[in-house]
Short mmCIF file of C-alpha atoms in Angstrom, two decimals:
data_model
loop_
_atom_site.label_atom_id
_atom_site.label_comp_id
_atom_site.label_asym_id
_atom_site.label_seq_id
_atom_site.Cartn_x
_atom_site.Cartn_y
_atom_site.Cartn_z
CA UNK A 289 8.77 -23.36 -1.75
CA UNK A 290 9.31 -23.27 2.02
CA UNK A 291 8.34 -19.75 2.31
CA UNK A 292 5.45 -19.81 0.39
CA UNK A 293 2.44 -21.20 2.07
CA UNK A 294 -0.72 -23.35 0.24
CA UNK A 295 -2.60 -24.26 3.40
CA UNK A 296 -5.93 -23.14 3.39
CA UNK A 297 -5.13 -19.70 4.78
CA UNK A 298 -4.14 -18.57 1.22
CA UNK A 299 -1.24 -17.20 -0.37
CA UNK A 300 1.29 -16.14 2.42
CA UNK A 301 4.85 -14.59 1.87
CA UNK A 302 7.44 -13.40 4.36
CA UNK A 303 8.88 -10.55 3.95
CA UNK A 304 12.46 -11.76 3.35
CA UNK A 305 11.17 -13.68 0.74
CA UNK A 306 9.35 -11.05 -1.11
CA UNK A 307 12.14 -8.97 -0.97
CA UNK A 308 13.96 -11.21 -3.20
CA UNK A 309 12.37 -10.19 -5.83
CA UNK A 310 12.66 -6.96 -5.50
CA UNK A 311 16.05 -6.85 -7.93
CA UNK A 312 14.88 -8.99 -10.48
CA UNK A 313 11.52 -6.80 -11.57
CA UNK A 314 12.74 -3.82 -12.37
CA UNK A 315 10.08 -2.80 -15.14
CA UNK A 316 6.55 -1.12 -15.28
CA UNK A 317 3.97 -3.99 -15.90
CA UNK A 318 2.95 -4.13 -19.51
CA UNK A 319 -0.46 -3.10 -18.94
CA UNK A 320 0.25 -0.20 -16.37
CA UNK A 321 -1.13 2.91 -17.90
CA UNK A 322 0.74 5.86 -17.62
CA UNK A 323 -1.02 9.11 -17.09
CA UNK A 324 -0.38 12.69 -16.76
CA UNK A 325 -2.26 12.47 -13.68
CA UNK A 326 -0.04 10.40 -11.79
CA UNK A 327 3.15 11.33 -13.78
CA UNK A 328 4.86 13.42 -10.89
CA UNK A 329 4.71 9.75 -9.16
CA UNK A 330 6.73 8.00 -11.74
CA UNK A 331 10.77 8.50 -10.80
CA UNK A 332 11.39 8.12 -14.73
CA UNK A 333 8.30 9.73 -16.50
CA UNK A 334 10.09 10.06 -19.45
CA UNK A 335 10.69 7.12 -19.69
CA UNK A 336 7.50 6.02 -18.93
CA UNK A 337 6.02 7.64 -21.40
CA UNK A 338 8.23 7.28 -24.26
CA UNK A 339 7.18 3.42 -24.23
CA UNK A 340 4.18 4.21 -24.95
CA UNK B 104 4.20 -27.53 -35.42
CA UNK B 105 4.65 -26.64 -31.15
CA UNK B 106 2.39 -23.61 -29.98
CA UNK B 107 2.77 -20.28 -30.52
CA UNK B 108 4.29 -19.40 -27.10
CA UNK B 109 6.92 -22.51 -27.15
CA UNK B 110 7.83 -21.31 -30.98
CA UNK B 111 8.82 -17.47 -30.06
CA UNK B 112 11.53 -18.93 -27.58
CA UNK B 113 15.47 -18.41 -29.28
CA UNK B 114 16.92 -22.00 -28.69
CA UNK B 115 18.55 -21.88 -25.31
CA UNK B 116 16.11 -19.25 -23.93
CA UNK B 117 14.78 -20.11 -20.53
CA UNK B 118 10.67 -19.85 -20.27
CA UNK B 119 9.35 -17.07 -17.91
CA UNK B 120 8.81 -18.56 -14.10
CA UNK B 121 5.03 -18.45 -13.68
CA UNK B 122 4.46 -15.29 -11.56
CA UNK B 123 3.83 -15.56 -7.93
CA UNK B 124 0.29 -14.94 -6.79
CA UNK B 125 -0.83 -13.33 -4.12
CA UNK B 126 -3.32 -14.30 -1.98
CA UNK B 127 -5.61 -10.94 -3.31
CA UNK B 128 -5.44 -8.23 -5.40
CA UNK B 129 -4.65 -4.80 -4.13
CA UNK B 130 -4.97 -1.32 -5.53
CA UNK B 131 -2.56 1.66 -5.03
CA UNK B 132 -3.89 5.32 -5.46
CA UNK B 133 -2.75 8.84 -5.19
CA UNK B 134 -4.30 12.29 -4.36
CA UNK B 135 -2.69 15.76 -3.80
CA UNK B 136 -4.40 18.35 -1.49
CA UNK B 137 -2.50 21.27 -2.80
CA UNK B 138 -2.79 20.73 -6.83
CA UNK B 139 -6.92 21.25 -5.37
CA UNK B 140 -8.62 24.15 -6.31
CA UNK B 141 -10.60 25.09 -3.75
CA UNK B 142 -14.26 24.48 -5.29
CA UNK B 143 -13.50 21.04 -5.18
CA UNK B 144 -14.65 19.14 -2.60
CA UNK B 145 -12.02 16.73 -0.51
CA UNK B 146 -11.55 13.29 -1.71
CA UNK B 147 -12.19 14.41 -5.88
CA UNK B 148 -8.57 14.34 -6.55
CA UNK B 149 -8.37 10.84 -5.02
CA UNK B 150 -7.57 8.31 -8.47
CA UNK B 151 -6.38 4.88 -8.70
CA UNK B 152 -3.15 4.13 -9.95
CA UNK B 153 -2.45 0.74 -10.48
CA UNK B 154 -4.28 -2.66 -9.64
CA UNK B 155 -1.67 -6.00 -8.74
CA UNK B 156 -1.94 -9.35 -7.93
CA UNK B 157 1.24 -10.64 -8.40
CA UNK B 158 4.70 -10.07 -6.37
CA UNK B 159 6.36 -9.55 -9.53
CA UNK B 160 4.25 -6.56 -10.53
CA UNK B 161 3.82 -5.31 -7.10
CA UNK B 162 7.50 -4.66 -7.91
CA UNK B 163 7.09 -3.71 -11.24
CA UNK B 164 5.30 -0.58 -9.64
CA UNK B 165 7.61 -0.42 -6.62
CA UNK B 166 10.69 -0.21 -8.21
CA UNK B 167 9.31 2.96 -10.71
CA UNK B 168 7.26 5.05 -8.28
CA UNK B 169 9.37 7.94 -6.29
CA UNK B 170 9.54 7.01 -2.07
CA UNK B 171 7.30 8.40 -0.10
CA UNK B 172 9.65 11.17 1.57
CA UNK B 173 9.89 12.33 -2.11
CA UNK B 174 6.47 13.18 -2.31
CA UNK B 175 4.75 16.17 -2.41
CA UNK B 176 3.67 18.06 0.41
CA UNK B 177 -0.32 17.74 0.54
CA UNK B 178 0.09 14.22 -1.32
CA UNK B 179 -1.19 10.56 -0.11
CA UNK B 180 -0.34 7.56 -1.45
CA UNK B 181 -2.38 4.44 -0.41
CA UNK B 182 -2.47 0.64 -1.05
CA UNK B 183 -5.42 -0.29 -0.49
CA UNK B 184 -7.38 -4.22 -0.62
CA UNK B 185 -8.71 -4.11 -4.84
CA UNK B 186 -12.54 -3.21 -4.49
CA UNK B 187 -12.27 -0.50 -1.06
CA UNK B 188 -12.05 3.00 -2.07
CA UNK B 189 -9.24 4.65 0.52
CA UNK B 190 -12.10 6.92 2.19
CA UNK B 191 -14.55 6.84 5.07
CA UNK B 192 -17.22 6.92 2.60
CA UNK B 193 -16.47 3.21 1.20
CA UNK B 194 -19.07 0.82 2.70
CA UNK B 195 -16.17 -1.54 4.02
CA UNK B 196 -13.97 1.23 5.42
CA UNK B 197 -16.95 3.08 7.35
CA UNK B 198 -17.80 1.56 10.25
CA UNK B 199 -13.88 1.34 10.24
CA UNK B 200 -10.77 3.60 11.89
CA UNK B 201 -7.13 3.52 11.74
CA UNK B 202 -3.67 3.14 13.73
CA UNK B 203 -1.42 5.52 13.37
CA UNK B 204 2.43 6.28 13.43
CA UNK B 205 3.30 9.75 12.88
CA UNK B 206 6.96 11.14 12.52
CA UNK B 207 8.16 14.30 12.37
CA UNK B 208 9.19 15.19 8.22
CA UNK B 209 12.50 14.32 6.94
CA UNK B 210 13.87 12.53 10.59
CA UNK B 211 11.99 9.30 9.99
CA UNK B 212 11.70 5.85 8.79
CA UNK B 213 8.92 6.62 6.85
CA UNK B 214 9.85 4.66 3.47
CA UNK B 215 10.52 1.74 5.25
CA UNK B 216 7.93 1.74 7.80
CA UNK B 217 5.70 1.86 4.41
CA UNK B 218 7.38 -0.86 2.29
CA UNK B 219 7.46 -3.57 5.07
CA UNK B 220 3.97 -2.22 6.11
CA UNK B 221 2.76 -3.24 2.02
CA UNK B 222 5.00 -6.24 2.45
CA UNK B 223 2.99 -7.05 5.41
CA UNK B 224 -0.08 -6.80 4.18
CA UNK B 225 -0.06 -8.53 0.35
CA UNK B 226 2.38 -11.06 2.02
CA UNK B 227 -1.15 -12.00 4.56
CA UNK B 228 1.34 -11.80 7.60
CA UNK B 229 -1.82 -10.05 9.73
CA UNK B 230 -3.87 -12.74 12.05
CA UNK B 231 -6.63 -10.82 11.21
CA UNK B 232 -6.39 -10.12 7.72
CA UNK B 233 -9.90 -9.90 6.94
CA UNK B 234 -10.04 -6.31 9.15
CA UNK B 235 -6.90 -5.10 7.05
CA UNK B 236 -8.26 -2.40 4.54
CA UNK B 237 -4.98 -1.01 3.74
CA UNK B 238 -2.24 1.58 4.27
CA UNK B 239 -1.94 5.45 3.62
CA UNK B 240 1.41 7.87 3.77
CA UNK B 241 0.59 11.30 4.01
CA UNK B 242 3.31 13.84 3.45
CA UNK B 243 2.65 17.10 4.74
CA UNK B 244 4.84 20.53 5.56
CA UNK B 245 5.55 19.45 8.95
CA UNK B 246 4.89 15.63 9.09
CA UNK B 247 4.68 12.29 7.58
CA UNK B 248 2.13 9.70 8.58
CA UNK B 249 1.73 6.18 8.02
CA UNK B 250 -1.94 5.08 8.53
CA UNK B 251 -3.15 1.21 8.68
CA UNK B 252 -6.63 1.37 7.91
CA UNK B 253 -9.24 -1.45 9.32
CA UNK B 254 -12.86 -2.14 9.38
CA UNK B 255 -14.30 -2.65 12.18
CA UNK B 256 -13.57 -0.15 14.94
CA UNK B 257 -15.85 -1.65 17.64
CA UNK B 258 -13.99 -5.16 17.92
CA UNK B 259 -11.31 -4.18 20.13
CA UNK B 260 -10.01 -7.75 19.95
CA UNK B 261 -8.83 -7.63 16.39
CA UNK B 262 -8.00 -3.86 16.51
CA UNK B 263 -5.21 -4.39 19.09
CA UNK B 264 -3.97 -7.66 17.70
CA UNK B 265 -3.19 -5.57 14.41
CA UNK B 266 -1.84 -3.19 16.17
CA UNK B 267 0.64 -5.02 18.30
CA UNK B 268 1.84 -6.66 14.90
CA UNK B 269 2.21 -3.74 13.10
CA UNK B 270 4.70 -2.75 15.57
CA UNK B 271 6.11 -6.15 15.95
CA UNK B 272 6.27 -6.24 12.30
CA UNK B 273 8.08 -3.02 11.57
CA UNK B 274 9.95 -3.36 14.96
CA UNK B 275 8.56 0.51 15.81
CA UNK B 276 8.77 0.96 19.77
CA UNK B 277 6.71 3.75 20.39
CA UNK B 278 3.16 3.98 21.22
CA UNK B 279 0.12 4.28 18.49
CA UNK B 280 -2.84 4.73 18.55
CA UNK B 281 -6.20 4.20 17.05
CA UNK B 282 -8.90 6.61 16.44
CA UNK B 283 -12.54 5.33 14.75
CA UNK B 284 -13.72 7.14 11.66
CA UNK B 285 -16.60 8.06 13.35
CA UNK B 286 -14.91 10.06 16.33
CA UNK B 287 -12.94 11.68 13.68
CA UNK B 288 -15.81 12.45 11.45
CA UNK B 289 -16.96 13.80 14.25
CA UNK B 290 -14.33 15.56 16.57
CA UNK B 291 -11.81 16.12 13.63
CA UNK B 292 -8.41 17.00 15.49
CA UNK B 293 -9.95 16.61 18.85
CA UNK B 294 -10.63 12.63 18.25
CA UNK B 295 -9.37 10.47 21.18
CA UNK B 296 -7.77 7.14 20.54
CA UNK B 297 -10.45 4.41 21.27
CA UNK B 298 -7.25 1.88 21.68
CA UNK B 299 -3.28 2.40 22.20
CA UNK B 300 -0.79 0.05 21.88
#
């Protein structure tokens, strides 16, 4: 990958090329944990929670 | 018989892509002044949200938290380097400051100034990385502010190369400045920027 870098300065990403991604990862992580703490964060909170 | 993971694929089904890692993991976390009471002391609302490593669920979070502008007034939101609390306190942050862009609420760039400023910093587009600590937006009444946090105040050198690329990078024209926890420990309000750029 040309915009993805494995020299010995580590992992490096542009940000055009991060922003690809953007589209394709459009769900919570699996192990995110959803709390009433941090709910008024969440644009869906129903949602969130309701997979729980 | 093929392994477990190979047998749950339909026929036709396309593996996952390995996930891309990043170079470090990074932590974001969230505190509200005004859901406070006012026994408690600053800093003891301050809880971590979510932990990453990945670009895919650095979107995964992205993509379901509300933009900054949409935030409550009193409320921070940092991403911050996994392992440094987001508070002078933290051993790494302390001997630390931080540049600042501040904009006047609603009339700004804000939640783009703070995406390509996390872009910037889990994509390891910063020279000096190693000083990066992390980023804060802070959403009050009147104003929104976009901190870059780094950790060592008193190497001028490294302090003004991340601050010329954090302008570079978010192609912001006006000038910044940095102020050193210690001056604002101090002086609060009154601090003085040890460095402009």
């Amino acid at each position: 990958e040309k915009h993805a870098s494995e020299a010995k300065v580590g992992e490096t990403y542009t940000r055009d090329f991060l922003l690809t991604f953007k589209e394709q990862n459009v769900d919570i992580p699996p192990d995110f944990e959803v709390r009433p703490d941090i709910a008024e964060l969440l644009s869906n909170p129903q949602a969130a929670f309701a997979r729980l | 018989m093929a392994n477990t993971e190979e047998a749950e694929l339909e026929e036709g089904e396309i593996p996952r892509a390995p996930k891309h890692r990043l170079e470090r993991a990074w932590t974001f976390w969230y505190d509200n002044y005004t859901a406070k009471s006012k026994q408690k002391t600053w800093g003891s609302s301050l809880r971590p949200v979510y932990t990453f490593s990945t670009v895919e669920d650095f979107w995964g979070i992205y993509n379901n938290v509300i933009q900054p502008s949409q935030l409550a007034h009193g409320a921070d939101f940092h991403c911050f380097k996994a392992g440094i609390e987001p508070k002078w306190e933290d051993p790494i942050c302390a001997r630390g400051g931080k540049w600042s862009i501040t904009s006047p609420r609603g009339k700004s760039m804000t939640d783009t100034l703070w995406l390509y400023t996390v872009l910037a910093m889990i994509g390891e587009q910063f020279t000096e990385s190693d000083e990066i600590c992390g980023v804060v937006v802070s959403i009050r009444t009147r104003l929104e502010k976009l901190a870059l946090w780094t950790k060592t105040a008193s190497n001028e050198g490294a302090q003004m190369s991340i601050g010329k690329q954090w302008k570079d990078l978010l192609d912001y024209h006006e000038k910044i400045g940095f102020i050193a926890h210690e001056d604002a420990k101090r002086d609060d309000k009154a601090a003085k920027n040890k460095y402009n750029a």
